[in-house]
Short mmCIF file of C-alpha atoms in Angstrom, two decimals:
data_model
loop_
_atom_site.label_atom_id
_atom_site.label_comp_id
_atom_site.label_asym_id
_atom_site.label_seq_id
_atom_site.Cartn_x
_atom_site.Cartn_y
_atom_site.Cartn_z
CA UNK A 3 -27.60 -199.57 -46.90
CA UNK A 4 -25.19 -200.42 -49.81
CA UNK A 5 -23.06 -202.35 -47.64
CA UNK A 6 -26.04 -204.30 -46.50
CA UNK A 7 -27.65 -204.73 -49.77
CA UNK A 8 -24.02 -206.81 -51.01
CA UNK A 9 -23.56 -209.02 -47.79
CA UNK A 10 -27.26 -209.86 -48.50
CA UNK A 11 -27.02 -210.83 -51.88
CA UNK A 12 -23.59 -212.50 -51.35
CA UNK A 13 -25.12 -214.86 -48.22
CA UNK A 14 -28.28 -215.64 -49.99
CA UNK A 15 -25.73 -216.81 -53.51
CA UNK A 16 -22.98 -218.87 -50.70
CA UNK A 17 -26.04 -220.30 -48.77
CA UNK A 18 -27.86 -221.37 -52.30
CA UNK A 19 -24.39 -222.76 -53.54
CA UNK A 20 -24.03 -225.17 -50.17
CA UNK A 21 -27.60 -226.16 -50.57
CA UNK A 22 -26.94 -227.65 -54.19
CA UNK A 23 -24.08 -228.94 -52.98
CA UNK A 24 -25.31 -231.03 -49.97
CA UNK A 25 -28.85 -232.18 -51.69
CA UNK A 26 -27.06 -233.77 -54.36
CA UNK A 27 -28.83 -233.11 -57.36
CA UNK A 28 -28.58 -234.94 -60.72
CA UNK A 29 -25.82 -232.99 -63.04
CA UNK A 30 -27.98 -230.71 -64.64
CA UNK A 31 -30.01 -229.43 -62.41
CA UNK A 32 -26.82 -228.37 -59.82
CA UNK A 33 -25.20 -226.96 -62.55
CA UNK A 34 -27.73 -224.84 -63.77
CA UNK A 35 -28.41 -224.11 -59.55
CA UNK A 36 -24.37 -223.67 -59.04
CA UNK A 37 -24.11 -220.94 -62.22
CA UNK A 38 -26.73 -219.27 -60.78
CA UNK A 39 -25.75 -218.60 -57.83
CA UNK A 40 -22.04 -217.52 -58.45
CA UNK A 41 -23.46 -215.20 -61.06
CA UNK A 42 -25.72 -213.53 -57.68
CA UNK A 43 -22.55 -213.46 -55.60
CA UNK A 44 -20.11 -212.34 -59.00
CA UNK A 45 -22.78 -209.69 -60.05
CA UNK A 46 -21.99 -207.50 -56.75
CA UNK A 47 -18.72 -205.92 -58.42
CA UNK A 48 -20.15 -204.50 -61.22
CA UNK A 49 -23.27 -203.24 -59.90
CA UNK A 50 -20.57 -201.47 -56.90
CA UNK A 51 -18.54 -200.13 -60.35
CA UNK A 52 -22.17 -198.55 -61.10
CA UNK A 53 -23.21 -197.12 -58.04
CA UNK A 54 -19.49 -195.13 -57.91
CA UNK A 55 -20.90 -193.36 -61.19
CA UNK A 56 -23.46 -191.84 -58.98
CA UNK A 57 -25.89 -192.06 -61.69
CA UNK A 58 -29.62 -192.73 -62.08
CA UNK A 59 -28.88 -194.44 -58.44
CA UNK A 60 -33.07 -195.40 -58.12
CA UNK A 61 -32.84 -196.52 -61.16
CA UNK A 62 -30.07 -199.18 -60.66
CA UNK A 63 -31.65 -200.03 -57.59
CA UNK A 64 -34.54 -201.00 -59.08
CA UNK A 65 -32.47 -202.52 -61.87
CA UNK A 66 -30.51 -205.26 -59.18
CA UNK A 67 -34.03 -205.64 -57.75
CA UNK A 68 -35.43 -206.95 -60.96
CA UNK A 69 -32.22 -209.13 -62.06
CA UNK A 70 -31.91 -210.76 -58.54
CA UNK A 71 -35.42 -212.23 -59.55
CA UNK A 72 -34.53 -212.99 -62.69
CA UNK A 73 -31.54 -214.55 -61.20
CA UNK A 74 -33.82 -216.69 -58.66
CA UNK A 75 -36.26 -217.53 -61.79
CA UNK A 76 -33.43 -218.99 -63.48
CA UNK A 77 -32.19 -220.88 -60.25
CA UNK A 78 -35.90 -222.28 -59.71
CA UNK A 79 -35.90 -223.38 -63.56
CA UNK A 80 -32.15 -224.86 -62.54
CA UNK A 81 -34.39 -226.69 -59.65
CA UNK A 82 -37.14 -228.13 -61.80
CA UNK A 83 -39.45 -224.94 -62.75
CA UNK A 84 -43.13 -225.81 -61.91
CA UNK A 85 -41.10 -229.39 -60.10
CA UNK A 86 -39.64 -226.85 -57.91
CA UNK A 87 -42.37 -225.23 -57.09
CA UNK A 88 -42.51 -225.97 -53.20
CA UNK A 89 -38.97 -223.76 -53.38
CA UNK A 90 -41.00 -220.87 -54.17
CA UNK A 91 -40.34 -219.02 -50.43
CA UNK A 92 -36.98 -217.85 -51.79
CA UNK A 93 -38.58 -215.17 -54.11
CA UNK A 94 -39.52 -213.81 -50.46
CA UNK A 95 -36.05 -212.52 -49.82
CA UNK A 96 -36.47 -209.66 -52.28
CA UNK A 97 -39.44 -207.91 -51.33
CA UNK A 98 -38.82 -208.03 -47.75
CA UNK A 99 -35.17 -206.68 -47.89
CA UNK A 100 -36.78 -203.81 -50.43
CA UNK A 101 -39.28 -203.00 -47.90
CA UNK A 102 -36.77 -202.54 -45.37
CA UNK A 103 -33.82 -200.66 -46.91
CA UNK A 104 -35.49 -199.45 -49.87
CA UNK A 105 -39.35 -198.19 -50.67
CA UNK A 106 -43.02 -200.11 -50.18
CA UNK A 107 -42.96 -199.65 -54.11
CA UNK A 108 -40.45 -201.64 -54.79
CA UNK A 109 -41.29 -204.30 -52.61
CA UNK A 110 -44.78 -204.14 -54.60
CA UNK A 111 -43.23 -204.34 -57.76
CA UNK A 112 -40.84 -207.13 -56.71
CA UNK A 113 -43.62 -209.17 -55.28
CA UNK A 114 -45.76 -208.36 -58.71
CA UNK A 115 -42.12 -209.21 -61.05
CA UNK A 116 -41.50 -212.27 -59.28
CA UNK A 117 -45.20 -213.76 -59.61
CA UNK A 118 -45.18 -212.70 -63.06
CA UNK A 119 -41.51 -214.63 -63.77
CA UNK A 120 -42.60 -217.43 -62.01
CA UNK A 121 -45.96 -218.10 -63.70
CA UNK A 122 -44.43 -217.44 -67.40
CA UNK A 123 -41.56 -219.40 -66.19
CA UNK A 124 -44.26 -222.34 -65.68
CA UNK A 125 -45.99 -221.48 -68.66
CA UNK A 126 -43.18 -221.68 -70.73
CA UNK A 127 -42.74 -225.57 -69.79
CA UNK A 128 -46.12 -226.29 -69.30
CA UNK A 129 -46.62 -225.64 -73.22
CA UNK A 130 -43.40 -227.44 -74.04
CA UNK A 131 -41.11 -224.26 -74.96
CA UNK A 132 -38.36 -224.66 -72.45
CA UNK A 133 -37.97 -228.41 -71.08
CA UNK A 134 -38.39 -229.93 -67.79
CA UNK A 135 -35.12 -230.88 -65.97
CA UNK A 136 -37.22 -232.35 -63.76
CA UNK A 137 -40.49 -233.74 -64.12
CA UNK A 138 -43.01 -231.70 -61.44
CA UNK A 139 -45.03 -233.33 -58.92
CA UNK A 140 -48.73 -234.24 -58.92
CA UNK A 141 -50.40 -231.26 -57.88
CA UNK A 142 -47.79 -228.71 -58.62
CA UNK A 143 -49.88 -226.30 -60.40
CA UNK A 144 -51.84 -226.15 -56.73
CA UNK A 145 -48.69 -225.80 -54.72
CA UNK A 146 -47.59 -223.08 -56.80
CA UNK A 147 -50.83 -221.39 -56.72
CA UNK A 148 -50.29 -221.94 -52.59
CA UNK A 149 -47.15 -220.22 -52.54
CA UNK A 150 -47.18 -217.50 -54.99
CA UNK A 151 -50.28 -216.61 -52.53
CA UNK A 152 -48.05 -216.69 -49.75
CA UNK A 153 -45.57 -214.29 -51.58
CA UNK A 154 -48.01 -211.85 -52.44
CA UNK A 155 -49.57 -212.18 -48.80
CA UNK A 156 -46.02 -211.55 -47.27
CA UNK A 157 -45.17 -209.51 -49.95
CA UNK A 158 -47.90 -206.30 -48.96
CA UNK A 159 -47.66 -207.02 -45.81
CA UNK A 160 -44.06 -206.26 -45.82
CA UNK A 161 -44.96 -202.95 -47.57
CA UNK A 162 -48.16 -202.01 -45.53
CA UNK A 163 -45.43 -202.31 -42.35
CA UNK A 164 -42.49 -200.86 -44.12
CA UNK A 165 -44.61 -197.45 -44.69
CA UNK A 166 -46.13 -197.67 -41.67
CA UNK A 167 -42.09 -197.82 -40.01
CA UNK A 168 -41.74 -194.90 -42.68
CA UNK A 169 -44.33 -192.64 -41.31
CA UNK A 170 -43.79 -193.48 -37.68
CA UNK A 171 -40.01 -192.51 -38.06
CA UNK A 172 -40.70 -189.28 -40.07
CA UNK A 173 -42.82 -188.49 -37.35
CA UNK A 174 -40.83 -189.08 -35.11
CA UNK A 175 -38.36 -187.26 -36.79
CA UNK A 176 -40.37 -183.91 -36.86
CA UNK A 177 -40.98 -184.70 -33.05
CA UNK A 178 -37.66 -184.33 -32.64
CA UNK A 179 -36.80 -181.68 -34.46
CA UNK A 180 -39.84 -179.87 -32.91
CA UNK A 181 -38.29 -180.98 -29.16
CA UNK A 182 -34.59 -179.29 -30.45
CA UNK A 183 -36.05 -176.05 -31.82
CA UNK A 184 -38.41 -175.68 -29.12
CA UNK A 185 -35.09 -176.84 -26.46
CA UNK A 186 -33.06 -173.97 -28.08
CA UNK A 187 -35.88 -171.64 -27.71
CA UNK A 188 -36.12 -172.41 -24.39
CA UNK A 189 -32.38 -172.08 -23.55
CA UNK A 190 -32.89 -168.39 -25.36
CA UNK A 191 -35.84 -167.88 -22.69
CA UNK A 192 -34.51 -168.86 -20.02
CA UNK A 193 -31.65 -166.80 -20.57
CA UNK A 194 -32.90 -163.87 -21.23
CA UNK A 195 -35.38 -165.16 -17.89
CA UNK A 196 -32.08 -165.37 -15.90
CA UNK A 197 -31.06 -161.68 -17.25
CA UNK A 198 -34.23 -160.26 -15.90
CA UNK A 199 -34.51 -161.83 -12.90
CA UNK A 200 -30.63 -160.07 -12.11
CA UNK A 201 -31.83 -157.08 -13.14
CA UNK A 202 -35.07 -157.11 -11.30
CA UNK A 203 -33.01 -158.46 -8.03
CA UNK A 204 -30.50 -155.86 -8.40
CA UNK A 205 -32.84 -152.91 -9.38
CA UNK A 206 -34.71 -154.27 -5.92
CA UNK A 207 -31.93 -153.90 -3.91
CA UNK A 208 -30.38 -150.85 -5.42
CA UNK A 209 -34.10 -148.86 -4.90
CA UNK A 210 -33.98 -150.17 -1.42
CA UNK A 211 -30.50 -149.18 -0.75
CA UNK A 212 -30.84 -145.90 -1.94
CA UNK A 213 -33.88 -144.99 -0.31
CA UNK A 214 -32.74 -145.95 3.22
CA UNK A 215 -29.20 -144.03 2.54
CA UNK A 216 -31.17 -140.85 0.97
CA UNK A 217 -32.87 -140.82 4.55
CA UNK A 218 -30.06 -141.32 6.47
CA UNK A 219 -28.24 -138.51 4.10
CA UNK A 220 -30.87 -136.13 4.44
CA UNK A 221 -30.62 -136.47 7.94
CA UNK A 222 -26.72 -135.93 8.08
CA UNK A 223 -27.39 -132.81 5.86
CA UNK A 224 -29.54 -131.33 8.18
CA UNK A 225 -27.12 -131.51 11.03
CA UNK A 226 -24.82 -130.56 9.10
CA UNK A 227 -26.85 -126.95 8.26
CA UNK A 228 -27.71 -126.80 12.22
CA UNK A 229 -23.97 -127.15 12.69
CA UNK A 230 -22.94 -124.72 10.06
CA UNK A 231 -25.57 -121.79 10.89
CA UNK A 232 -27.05 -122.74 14.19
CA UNK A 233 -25.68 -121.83 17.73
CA UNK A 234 -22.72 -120.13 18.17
CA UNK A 235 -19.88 -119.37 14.73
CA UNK A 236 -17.80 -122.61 14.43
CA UNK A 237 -13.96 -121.62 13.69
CA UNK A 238 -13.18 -121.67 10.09
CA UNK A 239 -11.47 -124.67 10.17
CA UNK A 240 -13.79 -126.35 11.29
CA UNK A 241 -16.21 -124.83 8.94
CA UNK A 242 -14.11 -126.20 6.19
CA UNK A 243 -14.44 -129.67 7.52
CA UNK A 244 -18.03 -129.25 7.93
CA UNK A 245 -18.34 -127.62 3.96
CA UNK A 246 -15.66 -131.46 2.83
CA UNK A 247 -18.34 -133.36 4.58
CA UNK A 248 -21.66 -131.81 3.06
CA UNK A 249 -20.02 -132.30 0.04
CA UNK A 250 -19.27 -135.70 0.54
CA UNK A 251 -22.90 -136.73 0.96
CA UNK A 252 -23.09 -134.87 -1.75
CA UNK A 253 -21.06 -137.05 -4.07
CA UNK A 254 -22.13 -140.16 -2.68
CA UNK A 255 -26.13 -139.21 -3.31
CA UNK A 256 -25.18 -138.86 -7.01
CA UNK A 257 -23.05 -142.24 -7.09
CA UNK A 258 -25.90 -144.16 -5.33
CA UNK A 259 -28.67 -142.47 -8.15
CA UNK A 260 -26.61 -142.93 -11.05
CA UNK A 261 -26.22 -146.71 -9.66
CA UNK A 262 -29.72 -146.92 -9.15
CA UNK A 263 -30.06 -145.44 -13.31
CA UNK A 264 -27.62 -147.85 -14.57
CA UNK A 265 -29.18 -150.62 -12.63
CA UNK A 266 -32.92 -150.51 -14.56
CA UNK A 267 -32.31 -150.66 -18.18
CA UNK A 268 -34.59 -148.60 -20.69
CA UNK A 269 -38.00 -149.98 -21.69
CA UNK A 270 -38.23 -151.22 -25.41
CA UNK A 271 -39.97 -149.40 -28.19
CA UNK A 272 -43.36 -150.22 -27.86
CA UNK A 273 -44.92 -152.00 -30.82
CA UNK A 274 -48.79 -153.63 -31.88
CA UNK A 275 -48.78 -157.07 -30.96
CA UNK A 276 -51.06 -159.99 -31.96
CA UNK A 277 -51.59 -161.62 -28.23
CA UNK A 278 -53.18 -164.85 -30.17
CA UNK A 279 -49.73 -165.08 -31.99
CA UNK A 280 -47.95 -164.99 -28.67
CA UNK A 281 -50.36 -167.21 -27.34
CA UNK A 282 -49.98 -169.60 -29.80
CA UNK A 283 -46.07 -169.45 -29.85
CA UNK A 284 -46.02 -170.24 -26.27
CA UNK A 285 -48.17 -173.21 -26.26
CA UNK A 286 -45.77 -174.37 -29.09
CA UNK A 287 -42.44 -173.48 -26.62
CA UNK A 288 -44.18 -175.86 -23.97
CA UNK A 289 -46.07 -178.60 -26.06
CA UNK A 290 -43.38 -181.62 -26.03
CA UNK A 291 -43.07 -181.07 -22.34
CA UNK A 292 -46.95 -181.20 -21.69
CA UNK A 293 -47.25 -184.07 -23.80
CA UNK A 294 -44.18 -185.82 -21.64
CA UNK A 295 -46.15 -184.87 -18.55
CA UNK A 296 -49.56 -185.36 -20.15
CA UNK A 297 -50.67 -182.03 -19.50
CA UNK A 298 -53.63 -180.61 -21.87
CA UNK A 299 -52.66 -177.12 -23.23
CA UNK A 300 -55.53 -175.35 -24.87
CA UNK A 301 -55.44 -171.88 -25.88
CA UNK A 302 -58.54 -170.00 -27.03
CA UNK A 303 -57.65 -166.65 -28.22
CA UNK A 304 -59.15 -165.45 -31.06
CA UNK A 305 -57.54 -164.06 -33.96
CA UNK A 306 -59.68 -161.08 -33.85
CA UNK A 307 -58.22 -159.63 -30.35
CA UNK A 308 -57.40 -156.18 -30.61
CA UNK A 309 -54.14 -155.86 -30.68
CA UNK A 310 -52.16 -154.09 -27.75
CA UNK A 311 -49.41 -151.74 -27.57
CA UNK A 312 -45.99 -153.16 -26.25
CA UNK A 313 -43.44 -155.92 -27.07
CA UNK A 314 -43.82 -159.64 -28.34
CA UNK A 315 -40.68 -161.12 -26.56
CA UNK A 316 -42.14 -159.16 -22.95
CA UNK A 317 -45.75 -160.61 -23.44
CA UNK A 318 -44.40 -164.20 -23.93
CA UNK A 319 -42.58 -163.94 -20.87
CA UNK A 320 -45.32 -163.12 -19.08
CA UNK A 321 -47.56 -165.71 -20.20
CA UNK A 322 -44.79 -168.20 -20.18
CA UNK A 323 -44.21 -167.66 -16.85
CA UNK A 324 -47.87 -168.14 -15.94
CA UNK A 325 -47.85 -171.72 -17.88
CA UNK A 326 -44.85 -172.35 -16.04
CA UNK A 327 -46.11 -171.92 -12.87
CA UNK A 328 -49.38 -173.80 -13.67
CA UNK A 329 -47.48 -176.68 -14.60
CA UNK A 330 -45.73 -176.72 -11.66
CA UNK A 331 -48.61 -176.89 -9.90
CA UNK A 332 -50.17 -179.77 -12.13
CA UNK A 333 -47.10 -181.74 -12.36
CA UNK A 334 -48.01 -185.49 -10.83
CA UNK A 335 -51.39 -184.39 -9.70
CA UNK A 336 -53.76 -187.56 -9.99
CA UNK A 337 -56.71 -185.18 -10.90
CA UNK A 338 -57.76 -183.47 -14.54
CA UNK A 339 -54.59 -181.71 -15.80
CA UNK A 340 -55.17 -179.36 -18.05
CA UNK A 341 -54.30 -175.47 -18.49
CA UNK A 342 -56.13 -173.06 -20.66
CA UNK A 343 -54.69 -169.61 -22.25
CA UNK A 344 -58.10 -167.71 -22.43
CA UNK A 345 -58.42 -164.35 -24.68
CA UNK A 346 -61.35 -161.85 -25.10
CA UNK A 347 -61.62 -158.29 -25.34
CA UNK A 348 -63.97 -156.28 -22.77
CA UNK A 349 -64.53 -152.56 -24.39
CA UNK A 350 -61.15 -151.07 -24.61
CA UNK A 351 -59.65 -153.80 -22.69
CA UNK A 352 -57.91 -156.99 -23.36
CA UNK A 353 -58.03 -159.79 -20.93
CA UNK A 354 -56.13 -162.96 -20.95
CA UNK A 355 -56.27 -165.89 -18.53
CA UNK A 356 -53.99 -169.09 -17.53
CA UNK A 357 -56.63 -171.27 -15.77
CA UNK A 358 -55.32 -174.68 -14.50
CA UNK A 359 -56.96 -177.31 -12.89
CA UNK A 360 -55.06 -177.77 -10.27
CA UNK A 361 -55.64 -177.41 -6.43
CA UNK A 362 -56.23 -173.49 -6.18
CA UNK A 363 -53.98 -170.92 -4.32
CA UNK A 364 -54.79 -170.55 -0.63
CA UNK A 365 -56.17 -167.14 0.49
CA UNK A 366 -52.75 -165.81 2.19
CA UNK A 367 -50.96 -167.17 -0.63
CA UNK A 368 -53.60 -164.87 -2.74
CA UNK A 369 -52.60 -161.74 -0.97
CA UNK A 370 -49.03 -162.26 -1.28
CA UNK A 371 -48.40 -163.84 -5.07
CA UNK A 372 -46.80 -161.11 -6.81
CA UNK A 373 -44.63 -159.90 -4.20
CA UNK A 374 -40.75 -160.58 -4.74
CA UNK A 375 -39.29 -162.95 -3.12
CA UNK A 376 -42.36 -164.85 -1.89
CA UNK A 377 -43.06 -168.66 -2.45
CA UNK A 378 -44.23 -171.58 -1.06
CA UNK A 379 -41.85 -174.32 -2.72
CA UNK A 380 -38.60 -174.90 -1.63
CA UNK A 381 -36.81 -174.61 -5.05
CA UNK A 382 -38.57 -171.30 -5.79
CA UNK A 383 -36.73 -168.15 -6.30
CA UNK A 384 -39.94 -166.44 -5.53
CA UNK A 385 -39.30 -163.88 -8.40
CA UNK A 386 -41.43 -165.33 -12.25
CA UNK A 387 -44.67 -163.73 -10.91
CA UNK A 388 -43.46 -160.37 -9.20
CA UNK A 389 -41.40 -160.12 -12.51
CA UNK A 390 -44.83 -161.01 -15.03
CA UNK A 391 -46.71 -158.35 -12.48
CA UNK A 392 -43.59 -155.95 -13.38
CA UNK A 393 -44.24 -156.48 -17.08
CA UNK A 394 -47.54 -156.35 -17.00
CA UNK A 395 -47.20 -152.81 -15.03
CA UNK A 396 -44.80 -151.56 -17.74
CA UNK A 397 -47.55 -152.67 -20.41
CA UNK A 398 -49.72 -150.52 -18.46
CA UNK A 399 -51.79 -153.47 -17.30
CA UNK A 400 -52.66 -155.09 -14.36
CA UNK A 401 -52.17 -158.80 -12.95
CA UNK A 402 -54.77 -160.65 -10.58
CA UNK A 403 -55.09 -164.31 -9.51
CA UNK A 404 -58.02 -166.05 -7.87
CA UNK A 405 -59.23 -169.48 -7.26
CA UNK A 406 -62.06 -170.78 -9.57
CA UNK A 407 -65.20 -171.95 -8.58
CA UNK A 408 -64.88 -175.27 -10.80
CA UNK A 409 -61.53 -175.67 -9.11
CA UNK A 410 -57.97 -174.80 -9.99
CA UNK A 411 -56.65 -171.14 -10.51
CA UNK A 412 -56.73 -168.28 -13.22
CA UNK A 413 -54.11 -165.83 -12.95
CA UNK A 414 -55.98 -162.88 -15.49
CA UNK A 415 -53.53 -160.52 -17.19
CA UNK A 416 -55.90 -156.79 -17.93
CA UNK A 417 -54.16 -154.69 -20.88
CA UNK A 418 -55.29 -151.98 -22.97
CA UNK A 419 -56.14 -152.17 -26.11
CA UNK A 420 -54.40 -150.19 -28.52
CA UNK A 421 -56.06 -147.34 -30.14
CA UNK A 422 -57.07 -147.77 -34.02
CA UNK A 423 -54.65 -146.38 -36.52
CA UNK A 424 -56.40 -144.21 -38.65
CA UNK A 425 -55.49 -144.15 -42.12
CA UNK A 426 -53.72 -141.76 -43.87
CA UNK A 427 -55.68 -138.83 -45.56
CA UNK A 428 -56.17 -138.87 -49.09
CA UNK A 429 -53.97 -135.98 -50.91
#
């Protein structure tokens, strides 16, 4: 901005010094123009000496602000004073570049500072204290008027559009650091998303695994007994093989269980949670990417839920993964888009609902949703709603989806509320 603010006020001093030279002016008047302007152009060392000091820095700014209109005053006296008074579009230069790089104050006060030096300036040689260099045209007084009007006009418009720029980029600004916090929250999510989905898969496979081999095994070790004490004695070698066997299912049953143990991970403490908190931090997680896809998130949860027993970070899963998959579902569509997070409390139960507007679920999609595995888009893993219906089991709820009658789905989410605390008896 510094570097900006010199080449300014070094072109505007160079282009006034080539004007006075090429119009010619009587001696006077391009001297006082020419000292002028190399004073503008000579005055940028000094005020860089100052801004190395670090100190007061608004205040020098508004400092050069004020003596670069001085500066022009004494270049329009240098031009004729009230004569010059068609020249008076230079004062412009000032509040605009102020309104850019610097505040909409400033470029008030400069508009204000340079109407005031202008007028006193004309003033001055109107009641004979400071002499004409050149005598002022007929009318001058009205084409100053005319132009100090334009000034002020450009002047607030300059700052009315400055602080508008202002407030559009600090908005922007917050967008953006609302789009960053919310991306790294996401890449956290999905994450820990990815972590449960291996665990889920592999817990899956393990539990199948296991429970085909413990039938196979328990058939072995049945043979096994018949050959060992049915029918006629075996030799004892043969008995031994028999006993290195048994005990070889043996070993592998407890390998295959203590897979099986290693493979589910222990369920979190259970804790009170606020579901309109969650709620509410979920809609925040997805609200740059349904404004991007112009996708109305509303959630209506009321504060005064009752709050239910089990963990924050598993309840937004669940309820981001329902978004998610309503979003899906809504991305593109021509029709309404909009998806609601619904709360209320039914006795000692809480509900909440995703609704969507979307096209609704068709009935043998309905009776297969939450199963692993199962999906009808190509991409799908088949695995964020057989993993919310795993959550929701282990929060000792239940998970059901139907098709509206206004259209769209709701995917309802049933958990108990947690009991009252009571409070502590008085001693």
């Amino acid at each position: 901005r510094l570097r900006q603010e010199f080449l300014v006020r070094g072109a505007v001093s160079v282009l006034i010094l080539l004007f006075n030279e090429l119009m010619q002016f009587d001696h006077e008047m391009a001297s006082v123009i020419r000292l002028t302007a190399l004073l503008g152009l000579g005055i940028n060392l000094p005020y860089l000496l100052a801004i190395r000091t670090a100190w007061a820095l608004r205040a020098q700014a508004y400092l050069r602000m004020l003596v670069d209109i001085a500066l022009m005053t004494a270049g329009l006296y240098g031009a004729g004073g009230l004569g010059a008074a068609q020249y008076l579009v230079i004062y412009a230069i000032v509040p605009v570049y102020t309104a850019i790089v610097f505040s909409s104050l400033a470029c008030v006060l400069a508009v204000l500072f340079a109407t005031v030096a202008y007028l006193a300036l004309a003033l001055l040689q109107t009641q004979g204290v400071l002499p004409f260099i050149q005598p002022p045209l007929s009318g001058a007084w009205i084409i100053a008027a005319f132009n100090l009007l334009v000034l002020n006009i450009v002047g607030w418009l300059a700052a009315v559009l400055a602080e508008a720029y202002r407030v559009s980029q600090q908005r922007l600004a917050g967008l953006y650091g609302e789009l960053e916090r919310a991306h790294d929250q996401s890449l956290q999510l999905n994450t820990q998303l990815q972590l449960a989905t291996q665990r889920y898969v592999l817990s899956e496979v393990v539990a199948g695994i296991t429970h085909e081999a413990r039938d196979a095994l328990q058939s072995a070790f049945g043979h096994l007994w018949l050959a060992r004490r049915g029918g006629a004695p075996l030799p004892e070698p043969a008995l031994e093989h028999l006993s290195q066997v048994e005990q070889a299912c043996e070993d592998a049953m407890r390998i295959m269980c203590t897979t099986l143990d290693m493979s589910r991970r222990p369920e979190p403490e259970h804790q009170l949670v606020v579901v309109a908190e969650v709620a509410r931090g979920v809609a925040q997680l997805k609200a740059v990417e349904m404004r991007r896809e112009r996708i109305t998130l509303i959630v209506d949860v009321p504060d005064t839920l009752p709050l239910v027993l089990g963990t924050p970070l598993q309840l937004q899963q669940l309820l981001l993964n329902l978004v998610v998959n309503a979003q899906e579902e809504l991305r593109g569509a021509a029709r309404r888009r909009e998806i609601t997070i619904a709360g209320r409390a039914y006795g000692d139960r809480v509900v909440v609902e995703v609704r969507d507007t979307g096209r609704g679920m068709m009935p043998s999609v309905l009776a297969h949703v939450f199963e692993p595995f199962y999906t009808t888009k190509p991409s799908a893993t088949g695995l964020g709603l057989a993993i919310s219906a795993g959550i929701a089991e282990s929060l000792r709820g239940t998970l059901a989806a139907e098709n509206r009658r206004e259209g769209g789905a709701v995917v309802r989410l049933t958990l108990p509320a947690a009991p009252p605390t009571r409070p502590p008896a008085a001693s």
